[in-house]
Coordinates of C-alpha atoms in Angstrom, one line a residue:
M1 CA 103.6 161.4 204.3
R2 CA 101.7 161.6 201.0
T3 CA 99.0 159.8 200.1
Q4 CA 98.2 157.3 197.4
T5 CA 95.5 156.9 194.9
A6 CA 93.8 154.2 192.8
E7 CA 95.3 156.4 189.9
A8 CA 98.9 155.9 190.3
Q9 CA 101.1 154.3 192.9
Q10 CA 103.7 154.9 194.4
I11 CA 106.9 153.2 194.0
A12 CA 110.8 153.5 195.6
P13 CA 112.5 156.0 193.8
S14 CA 116.1 155.3 191.8
T15 CA 118.9 155.6 194.1
P16 CA 121.3 158.7 195.1
K17 CA 123.9 157.4 192.9
R18 CA 122.1 156.7 189.9
R19 CA 120.4 160.2 189.9
S20 CA 123.7 162.3 190.2
A21 CA 125.8 160.2 187.5
S22 CA 123.0 161.4 185.5
L23 CA 122.0 164.9 186.3
L24 CA 123.6 166.2 183.5
L25 CA 122.2 164.6 181.1
T26 CA 118.5 164.9 182.5
V27 CA 118.9 168.6 182.4
I28 CA 119.7 168.2 179.1
I29 CA 116.5 166.5 177.9
V30 CA 114.0 168.1 180.4
F31 CA 115.1 171.7 178.8
A32 CA 115.1 169.9 175.2
F33 CA 111.3 169.2 175.3
S34 CA 110.3 172.2 177.4
G35 CA 111.1 175.7 178.7
C36 CA 113.1 176.5 182.3
S37 CA 111.8 176.6 185.2
A38 CA 112.7 180.0 186.4
P39 CA 110.8 182.0 189.5
L40 CA 107.6 183.1 187.8
A41 CA 106.4 185.5 190.2
Q42 CA 107.0 188.0 192.7
V43 CA 104.8 190.0 195.2
R44 CA 106.2 193.0 197.5
Q45 CA 104.0 195.2 199.9
K46 CA 104.8 198.7 199.7
P47 CA 102.7 201.8 201.1
A48 CA 99.9 203.5 199.3
T49 CA 100.4 206.2 197.4
Y50 CA 98.2 209.1 197.3
Q51 CA 98.3 212.3 195.5
S52 CA 96.2 215.7 196.9
S53 CA 94.6 217.8 194.5
A54 CA 95.7 220.7 197.1
A55 CA 99.3 220.7 195.9
Q56 CA 98.1 222.5 192.4
T57 CA 94.5 224.1 193.7
G58 CA 95.7 225.5 197.1
V59 CA 92.0 223.6 198.4
S60 CA 91.8 220.4 200.0
S61 CA 88.3 218.4 199.5
A62 CA 86.0 217.7 202.6
A63 CA 87.5 213.8 201.2
E64 CA 91.2 214.9 200.8
L65 CA 90.6 216.5 204.7
R66 CA 89.4 213.0 206.1
I67 CA 91.8 211.0 204.2
A68 CA 94.4 212.9 205.6
K69 CA 92.9 212.8 209.1
G70 CA 92.5 209.0 208.8
R71 CA 96.2 208.7 207.8
K72 CA 97.7 210.4 211.1
L73 CA 95.2 208.6 213.1
A74 CA 95.5 204.4 211.9
K75 CA 98.5 203.6 214.1
R76 CA 97.6 205.1 217.1
E77 CA 93.6 204.8 217.0
P78 CA 92.6 202.3 214.2
L79 CA 88.6 202.8 214.7
A80 CA 88.8 206.8 214.5
A81 CA 91.0 206.3 211.5
I82 CA 88.5 204.1 210.0
G83 CA 85.8 206.7 211.1
S84 CA 87.7 209.3 209.2
Y85 CA 87.9 206.9 205.4
L86 CA 84.4 206.2 205.9
G87 CA 83.8 210.0 206.2
A88 CA 86.1 210.6 203.0
A89 CA 84.1 207.9 201.0
D90 CA 81.2 208.7 202.3
A91 CA 81.9 212.8 201.1
A92 CA 83.4 211.4 197.8
L93 CA 80.4 209.8 196.5
A94 CA 78.3 212.8 197.8
Q95 CA 81.0 214.9 195.1
L96 CA 79.9 212.3 193.0
R97 CA 76.1 213.3 192.7
R98 CA 77.3 216.4 191.9
Q99 CA 79.5 216.0 189.5
P100 CA 79.5 211.6 188.2
R101 CA 82.4 212.3 186.1
D102 CA 84.9 213.9 188.7
V103 CA 87.4 211.8 188.3
K104 CA 89.2 212.8 191.3
A105 CA 86.0 212.0 193.7
L106 CA 86.3 208.5 192.3
R107 CA 89.7 208.4 192.9
D108 CA 89.3 209.3 196.4
Y109 CA 86.4 207.0 197.1
D110 CA 88.4 203.9 195.9
F111 CA 91.7 205.3 198.2
A112 CA 90.3 205.5 201.1
L113 CA 88.3 202.3 201.2
S114 CA 91.0 200.5 200.3
R115 CA 93.1 202.3 203.8
V116 CA 89.7 200.9 206.0
F117 CA 90.9 197.6 205.3
S118 CA 94.7 198.6 205.4
V119 CA 93.5 199.3 208.8
I120 CA 91.5 196.0 209.1
R121 CA 94.3 194.3 208.5
D122 CA 97.2 196.2 210.9
A123 CA 95.1 196.2 213.6
K124 CA 93.9 193.1 213.4
L125 CA 89.9 193.6 213.9
K126 CA 87.4 191.4 212.5
P127 CA 84.3 193.6 211.5
W128 CA 82.5 190.9 209.7
S129 CA 81.2 188.7 211.8
E130 CA 79.4 191.3 213.5
P131 CA 78.8 195.1 212.7
L132 CA 82.0 197.3 213.7
E133 CA 81.1 200.5 215.6
V134 CA 83.5 203.7 214.9
P135 CA 83.1 207.4 215.5
G136 CA 80.2 208.5 213.3
Y137 CA 79.4 205.2 211.4
T138 CA 78.4 201.4 211.7
L139 CA 80.1 199.2 209.5
T140 CA 78.9 196.3 208.0
H141 CA 78.5 194.0 205.1
Q142 CA 76.2 192.6 203.0
R143 CA 75.7 188.6 203.0
D144 CA 76.3 186.9 200.2
A145 CA 75.6 183.3 198.9
R146 CA 78.3 182.1 197.1
K147 CA 80.2 179.3 198.5
L148 CA 83.0 179.5 199.9
W149 CA 83.0 183.2 200.3
N150 CA 82.4 184.6 203.5
P151 CA 84.8 187.5 204.2
A152 CA 85.5 186.4 207.8
D153 CA 87.5 183.6 206.6
Y154 CA 89.7 185.6 204.7
D155 CA 92.7 188.1 204.7
L156 CA 91.8 191.1 202.8
L157 CA 94.7 192.8 201.2
P158 CA 94.2 195.8 199.1
I159 CA 96.3 195.9 195.7
D160 CA 97.0 199.4 195.7
E161 CA 99.9 198.1 198.6
L162 CA 101.3 195.1 196.3
V163 CA 103.7 195.3 193.8
V164 CA 104.2 192.5 191.5
G165 CA 107.1 191.2 189.5
G166 CA 109.0 188.1 188.1
T167 CA 109.7 186.8 184.8
D168 CA 105.8 186.4 183.7
F169 CA 104.1 188.9 185.6
H170 CA 105.6 192.5 183.4
R171 CA 102.3 194.3 184.2
P172 CA 99.0 194.0 186.3
V173 CA 96.2 193.5 184.5
R174 CA 93.4 196.0 185.6
R175 CA 90.1 197.5 185.2
P176 CA 90.2 201.0 186.4
G177 CA 86.4 202.1 188.2
I178 CA 84.9 202.6 191.3
G179 CA 85.8 200.0 194.3
A180 CA 88.5 198.8 196.0
P181 CA 90.5 195.5 194.7
L182 CA 91.3 193.4 197.0
V183 CA 93.4 189.3 196.9
A184 CA 90.9 187.6 199.5
V185 CA 93.7 185.2 200.9
H186 CA 91.4 182.0 202.7
R187 CA 93.4 181.6 205.8
A188 CA 92.2 177.8 206.5
A189 CA 93.7 175.3 204.3
L190 CA 90.7 173.5 202.7
K191 CA 90.8 169.7 203.0
D192 CA 88.4 169.2 199.7
F193 CA 89.8 171.5 197.2
R194 CA 90.2 168.9 194.7
Q195 CA 86.2 168.3 195.2
E196 CA 85.9 171.8 194.7
F197 CA 88.2 172.0 191.6
L198 CA 90.4 174.5 193.1
P199 CA 94.6 174.7 191.9
S200 CA 95.5 174.8 196.1
Q201 CA 94.4 174.6 199.1
H202 CA 95.4 177.8 199.7
V203 CA 92.6 180.2 198.1
C204 CA 94.0 183.1 196.8
Y205 CA 91.3 185.3 194.3
G206 CA 90.6 188.7 193.8
V207 CA 87.2 190.4 195.1
T208 CA 86.7 194.1 194.5
A209 CA 84.8 196.1 198.0
V210 CA 82.3 198.4 197.1
A211 CA 80.5 200.5 200.2
T212 CA 77.2 202.7 200.1
F213 CA 75.8 204.5 203.2
A214 CA 72.5 204.7 204.9
G215 CA 73.0 207.7 207.3
N216 CA 75.2 206.5 209.3
R217 CA 75.2 203.3 208.5
C218 CA 78.0 202.1 205.8
T219 CA 77.6 198.4 204.2
I220 CA 80.4 196.6 202.3
S221 CA 79.6 194.6 199.1
F222 CA 82.4 192.2 198.0
Q223 CA 82.1 192.0 194.0
D224 CA 83.6 189.6 191.9
P225 CA 85.5 191.6 189.0
L226 CA 85.6 188.6 186.9
A227 CA 81.1 188.0 187.0
K228 CA 80.4 191.8 187.2
A229 CA 81.8 194.8 185.0
T230 CA 79.6 197.7 186.6
A231 CA 78.9 198.4 190.2
T232 CA 75.5 201.0 190.9
V233 CA 76.7 203.6 193.3
A234 CA 75.3 207.1 194.1
G235 CA 72.3 206.4 192.1
R236 CA 75.2 206.4 188.4
T237 CA 76.4 203.0 187.5
Y238 CA 80.3 203.1 187.0
P239 CA 82.7 200.2 185.5
L240 CA 83.6 198.1 188.3
A241 CA 87.1 198.4 189.5
G242 CA 89.1 195.1 189.1
D243 CA 92.3 193.3 189.3
F244 CA 92.7 189.7 187.7
N245 CA 96.4 188.7 187.8
T246 CA 97.4 189.8 191.4
A247 CA 96.0 187.1 193.5
L248 CA 97.3 184.7 190.7
A249 CA 100.9 186.1 191.4
M250 CA 100.3 185.6 195.2
M251 CA 99.4 182.1 194.7
L252 CA 102.6 181.4 192.2
A253 CA 104.9 182.8 194.2
R254 CA 103.7 181.2 197.6
D255 CA 103.3 177.8 196.4
R256 CA 106.1 177.7 193.3
P257 CA 104.5 175.0 191.4
E258 CA 107.2 175.4 188.7
K259 CA 109.5 173.9 190.7
L260 CA 107.4 170.1 190.2
G261 CA 108.7 170.1 186.6
L262 CA 111.3 168.0 186.4
T263 CA 110.5 165.9 189.4
R264 CA 107.1 164.9 188.0
L265 CA 108.7 164.0 184.9
L266 CA 111.4 161.8 186.8
H267 CA 109.1 160.2 189.5
P268 CA 105.5 160.7 188.4
A269 CA 104.1 158.1 191.0
E270 CA 105.5 160.0 194.0
H271 CA 103.5 163.3 192.9
D272 CA 100.0 161.7 192.1
D273 CA 98.6 164.4 194.3
T274 CA 99.6 166.9 192.1
L275 CA 96.9 165.5 189.4
L276 CA 94.1 168.1 189.3
L277 CA 91.5 170.1 186.8
Y278 CA 91.2 173.1 188.3
R279 CA 89.6 176.6 187.7
L280 CA 90.7 180.0 188.5
Q281 CA 87.4 181.3 189.2
P282 CA 83.7 180.7 190.4
F283 CA 81.9 178.0 188.0
D284 CA 79.5 180.0 185.5
P285 CA 77.3 177.9 183.8
K286 CA 76.9 180.8 181.2
R287 CA 80.6 181.1 180.3
I288 CA 82.6 178.6 178.2
P289 CA 85.5 176.5 179.5
V290 CA 88.6 176.7 177.9
L291 CA 91.0 173.9 179.3
F292 CA 94.9 174.2 179.7
V293 CA 96.7 171.3 179.1
H294 CA 100.6 171.3 179.4
G295 CA 103.2 169.5 178.3
L296 CA 106.4 167.3 179.0
Q297 CA 108.2 168.5 182.2
D298 CA 105.7 171.2 182.7
T299 CA 103.0 172.3 185.1
P300 CA 100.3 174.8 184.1
V301 CA 102.3 177.9 185.2
S302 CA 103.8 177.6 181.6
W303 CA 100.2 179.1 180.6
V304 CA 100.8 182.2 182.6
P305 CA 101.7 184.3 179.8
M306 CA 99.1 183.6 177.6
L307 CA 96.7 183.9 180.5
N308 CA 97.5 187.5 181.4
A309 CA 97.1 188.5 177.3
L310 CA 93.4 186.5 177.5
L311 CA 92.4 188.2 181.0
A312 CA 93.4 191.8 179.4
D313 CA 90.9 191.1 176.9
E314 CA 87.5 192.5 177.9
K315 CA 85.8 190.3 175.0
I316 CA 87.2 187.4 176.0
R317 CA 87.6 187.5 180.4
D318 CA 84.1 188.1 179.8
R319 CA 82.5 185.1 178.1
Y320 CA 85.3 182.1 179.1
Q321 CA 86.4 180.9 182.2
F322 CA 89.7 179.3 182.4
W323 CA 90.6 175.7 183.4
F324 CA 93.8 173.7 184.0
F325 CA 95.0 170.2 184.1
S326 CA 97.7 169.4 185.9
Y327 CA 99.7 165.9 185.5
P328 CA 102.6 164.4 186.2
S329 CA 104.5 164.0 182.8
G330 CA 106.7 161.0 183.1
Y331 CA 103.8 158.4 182.4
P332 CA 103.2 157.5 179.0
F333 CA 100.7 160.0 177.7
P334 CA 97.7 157.5 176.6
Y335 CA 98.1 157.2 180.4
S336 CA 98.0 160.7 181.1
A337 CA 94.8 160.8 178.7
A338 CA 92.9 158.2 180.5
L339 CA 93.1 160.1 183.6
L340 CA 92.5 163.4 182.2
R341 CA 89.0 161.4 181.1
R342 CA 88.2 160.9 184.3
Q343 CA 88.8 164.3 185.7
L344 CA 86.6 165.4 183.0
D345 CA 83.8 162.6 184.0
A346 CA 84.1 164.0 187.6
M347 CA 83.9 167.8 186.1
A348 CA 80.8 166.6 184.1
K349 CA 79.2 165.2 187.1
H350 CA 80.0 168.1 189.7
F351 CA 78.9 171.0 187.0
P352 CA 76.2 169.4 184.7
Q353 CA 74.9 172.3 183.0
R354 CA 78.4 173.5 181.8
R355 CA 78.6 174.7 178.2
D356 CA 80.7 172.5 175.8
M357 CA 84.6 174.0 176.2
V358 CA 88.0 175.1 174.1
V359 CA 90.7 172.6 174.9
I360 CA 93.9 174.0 174.4
G361 CA 97.3 171.7 174.1
H362 CA 100.9 172.1 174.4
S363 CA 103.4 169.6 173.0
M364 CA 102.9 166.4 174.9
G365 CA 99.5 168.5 176.3
G366 CA 98.4 168.6 172.6
L367 CA 98.6 164.9 171.6
L368 CA 96.3 164.0 175.2
T369 CA 93.5 166.7 173.7
R370 CA 94.0 164.6 170.4
L371 CA 92.8 161.7 172.4
M372 CA 90.3 163.6 173.1
L373 CA 88.9 164.4 169.7
T374 CA 89.7 160.2 168.4
D375 CA 87.5 157.2 168.7
S376 CA 89.7 154.5 169.3
G377 CA 87.5 152.2 166.6
D378 CA 86.2 150.0 169.1
D379 CA 89.2 147.5 169.7
A380 CA 90.9 148.9 166.9
M381 CA 94.3 150.3 168.5
W382 CA 93.9 147.1 171.0
R383 CA 94.0 144.7 167.8
Y384 CA 96.9 146.9 166.3
L385 CA 99.2 146.2 169.3
F386 CA 98.2 142.5 170.1
N387 CA 96.7 141.2 167.1
E388 CA 93.7 139.8 168.9
P389 CA 90.9 141.0 170.5
P390 CA 90.6 142.0 174.3
S391 CA 88.4 139.0 174.8
K392 CA 91.5 136.4 173.3
T393 CA 94.4 138.2 174.7
P394 CA 95.9 136.3 177.9
F395 CA 96.0 140.1 180.4
S396 CA 94.8 139.6 184.3
A397 CA 91.4 141.6 185.2
A398 CA 93.9 144.2 186.6
D399 CA 96.1 144.6 183.4
K400 CA 93.0 144.3 180.9
E401 CA 91.0 147.2 182.5
L402 CA 94.5 149.4 183.1
L403 CA 95.2 148.4 179.4
S404 CA 91.1 149.4 178.1
S405 CA 91.7 152.4 179.8
L406 CA 94.4 153.6 177.2
L407 CA 93.4 151.6 174.1
I408 CA 89.5 151.8 173.5
F409 CA 87.4 155.3 174.2
K410 CA 85.3 157.8 172.7
H411 CA 86.2 161.2 171.9
R412 CA 84.8 163.9 174.2
P413 CA 81.0 165.3 173.7
E414 CA 82.0 168.3 175.7
I415 CA 84.5 169.3 173.1
D416 CA 83.6 172.0 170.8
R417 CA 87.1 173.0 169.4
A418 CA 90.7 172.3 169.9
I419 CA 94.2 173.9 169.4
F420 CA 97.1 172.1 168.9
I421 CA 100.4 174.3 169.9
S422 CA 104.0 172.7 168.7
T423 CA 102.2 169.0 169.1
P424 CA 104.6 166.0 168.2
H425 CA 101.2 164.7 166.5
R426 CA 104.2 161.8 164.6
G427 CA 106.6 162.1 167.6
S428 CA 109.4 163.8 168.2
D429 CA 113.0 162.5 166.9
L430 CA 114.5 163.8 170.1
A431 CA 112.8 160.8 171.8
M432 CA 114.6 158.3 169.7
N433 CA 118.8 160.0 170.5
W434 CA 121.3 159.2 172.8
I435 CA 119.6 161.9 174.9
G436 CA 116.6 160.2 174.8
K437 CA 117.6 156.7 175.3
I438 CA 119.3 157.5 178.4
A439 CA 117.0 159.7 179.8
T440 CA 113.8 157.2 179.3
R441 CA 116.1 155.4 181.8
L442 CA 115.7 157.9 184.4
V443 CA 111.8 158.1 184.4
R444 CA 110.5 155.9 187.3
L445 CA 106.6 154.0 186.7
P446 CA 104.3 153.0 189.1
Q447 CA 105.0 149.4 190.1
N448 CA 101.0 149.4 188.0
L449 CA 102.5 150.0 184.9
V450 CA 105.5 148.6 185.3
K451 CA 103.8 145.4 185.7
A452 CA 101.5 145.7 183.1
G453 CA 104.4 146.6 180.7
E454 CA 105.9 143.2 181.6
D455 CA 102.7 141.4 180.7
M456 CA 102.4 143.9 177.5
A457 CA 105.7 142.8 176.4
A458 CA 104.9 138.8 176.9
V459 CA 101.6 138.7 175.5
A460 CA 102.6 141.0 172.1
A461 CA 106.3 138.4 172.2
Q462 CA 103.3 135.9 171.8
T463 CA 100.8 137.6 169.6
H464 CA 103.3 139.4 167.1
G465 CA 101.8 143.1 167.4
G466 CA 102.7 146.1 167.1
F467 CA 104.1 146.8 170.8
H468 CA 108.1 145.6 170.7
L469 CA 109.3 147.3 173.7
R470 CA 110.3 145.0 177.1
R471 CA 108.8 147.2 179.3
M472 CA 105.8 149.8 179.7
P473 CA 107.1 153.1 177.6
N474 CA 107.2 156.1 179.6
S475 CA 106.3 159.6 178.4
I476 CA 109.6 160.0 176.4
D477 CA 109.5 156.8 174.6
T478 CA 105.8 157.2 173.7
L479 CA 107.2 160.8 171.9
S480 CA 109.3 158.5 169.8
P481 CA 108.2 158.8 166.1
K482 CA 108.4 154.2 166.1
S483 CA 105.8 154.6 169.2
G484 CA 103.7 151.5 168.4
F485 CA 100.8 153.6 169.9
V486 CA 101.8 156.8 168.0
V487 CA 101.7 154.6 164.8
A488 CA 98.3 153.3 166.0
M489 CA 96.7 157.0 167.0
N490 CA 97.7 158.4 163.6
Q491 CA 95.9 155.6 162.0
R492 CA 92.6 156.9 163.6
P493 CA 90.8 159.8 162.5
L494 CA 89.7 162.7 164.3
A495 CA 86.1 163.2 165.2
R496 CA 84.2 164.7 163.0
G497 CA 82.3 167.8 163.6
I498 CA 85.4 169.5 166.1
P499 CA 87.0 172.1 164.6
Y500 CA 90.9 172.3 165.5
H501 CA 93.4 174.5 165.1
Q502 CA 98.1 174.3 164.7
I503 CA 100.2 177.0 165.8
A504 CA 103.6 175.7 165.3
G505 CA 107.5 177.7 165.7
D506 CA 110.0 177.8 162.9
R507 CA 112.4 179.7 165.3
G508 CA 112.3 182.4 162.7
R509 CA 114.2 181.2 159.8
G510 CA 110.6 180.9 157.5
D511 CA 111.8 177.5 155.9
S512 CA 108.2 175.8 156.5
P513 CA 107.5 173.1 155.5
R514 CA 111.0 171.8 156.4
S515 CA 110.9 173.8 159.4
S516 CA 111.2 172.9 163.3
D517 CA 110.9 174.2 166.6
G518 CA 114.0 172.8 167.7
V519 CA 111.9 170.0 169.3
V520 CA 109.2 169.3 166.9
A521 CA 109.4 168.9 163.2
Y522 CA 106.8 170.6 161.3
W523 CA 106.0 167.0 159.6
S524 CA 105.1 166.0 162.8
S525 CA 103.2 168.7 164.1
H526 CA 101.1 169.5 160.8
L527 CA 98.0 167.5 160.5
E528 CA 95.4 167.9 157.1
G529 CA 92.4 169.4 158.0
A530 CA 93.3 172.2 160.7
Q531 CA 90.6 175.3 160.0
S532 CA 93.7 177.3 160.4
A533 CA 97.6 176.8 160.7
R534 CA 99.6 179.4 161.5
I535 CA 103.9 179.2 161.6
V536 CA 105.4 181.9 164.6
P537 CA 108.7 182.6 164.7
S538 CA 109.1 181.1 168.0
G539 CA 111.3 177.8 169.4
H540 CA 109.3 175.1 171.1
S541 CA 107.4 177.5 173.4
A542 CA 105.2 178.8 170.6
H543 CA 102.3 179.2 173.3
Q544 CA 103.8 182.1 174.9
H545 CA 105.4 183.9 172.1
E546 CA 103.3 186.6 171.2
E547 CA 102.5 185.7 168.1
G548 CA 101.4 182.5 169.5
V549 CA 99.0 184.1 171.7
E550 CA 97.5 186.6 169.4
E551 CA 96.4 183.4 167.2
V552 CA 94.9 182.0 170.5
K553 CA 93.3 185.3 170.7
R554 CA 92.0 185.4 167.2
I555 CA 90.7 181.5 167.5
L556 CA 88.7 182.1 170.7
T557 CA 87.3 185.6 169.5
E558 CA 86.0 183.4 166.5
H559 CA 84.4 181.0 168.3
L560 CA 82.5 183.3 170.4
R561 CA 80.7 184.0 167.0
T562 CA 80.0 180.2 166.3
A563 CA 79.2 179.5 170.1
A564 CA 76.2 181.9 169.7
R565 CA 74.9 180.1 167.1

């Protein structure tokens, strides 16, 4: 059973008859406003491959001989196999001391160390609780003070045994170097993952194991390749090997969050437990947060193509940390913006030493982003809708508290820059046509919003304000160019001193300013005062188009120069 929160109360879903009768129209509208939710990631296991130099030279190195022995022993004598693999890593390091640029020795070291973890997994050994004695070596690990990091709590899977595929994972994002890249999978579900700003109770993260030797004692340290770019081994400093997207692919392949896009649009209250502000790496107060906000009928996985490209850029990868806001997109976007403010307040309390952030919003997510850069003007938006100040508007205390969070707000001081992508600042005509009118009836809001909407309509009728609907608008309603909130929002300027940028698609037609991405027209997506405005030859998913991604990379690179001042 799902638990309810104070932010969104659950109501009964619509009847099966109504759902089935409108299914086709539902599919039309949600696909009009956003991309499909095909499987994004697949991860399968394969045997690791090893290429010996003996075929070319006729001579096997000491490391190669020990690797060959370890592979023969792996199934029947796992402890002996680990001893052989550690001996191979030790011999490879000895060669690196003699010839630090010996690529084959470095490759042997990485391969042998990865096989240690293969044998530990297959034999179900537990070497991280106490030292493990194997022939020739005592295997132990370096204690680590990082929160949530104890290797004994994780299954550690070598990257070279995993093959990643799927629509959004065409190639691995890796850094060659020294060490054994691993995916660390936390065995137990984390009940407090929300408080820690993690995406799921099931943690997957990429780490790199590095082995050092002192006599017959081998010590394993587990390094974060996103936090460290180098490692010092055998008296030399090498690039630290790292894999930056296999753990993410494994998490997405397991959880399939893209499946939630449609149901979170139609029945947002049933999915209030998916409301999350989360990070993909340990918090680093020195790195600039980049917050991604998805759009209608979408989930944070729509950002995966861009995220992979950003992680592949060393300068961006080393200076930024990536955050995501996930929310049920059936809520009216002013309500979702209020939920985002609460999450940002919680982030500020939990991480008081954070740096100012860059926010990137796609489609309706851009409207949430815009409200983070906007001051409501005390009660100006309230007055526009109701013609009276809050003190003279006859609402219940509960309604007044709810509506105040939607209509009275300040811009967020922690936002240093914003990027709007395919954002309908002035609404979208699709929300008003026959498809939109039918689809908006399928969205089931929680009872607190339904009740507040009834009260709003009654008060607006009495005061002749700017609100003319008979109920609380849902997300599709609030995307209409005639939406009272859209009109009121556009009367408010963006806060001074916060630079913003625009990216929009024209479907390759080159007809701006008369262009459209198929969902949002140029007249709606364009804002005066932007530091840059880029038109890319894409449809509505400009955030997934190569040129849109490159423009974001350009903006983030430029931001590094200004943030350093």
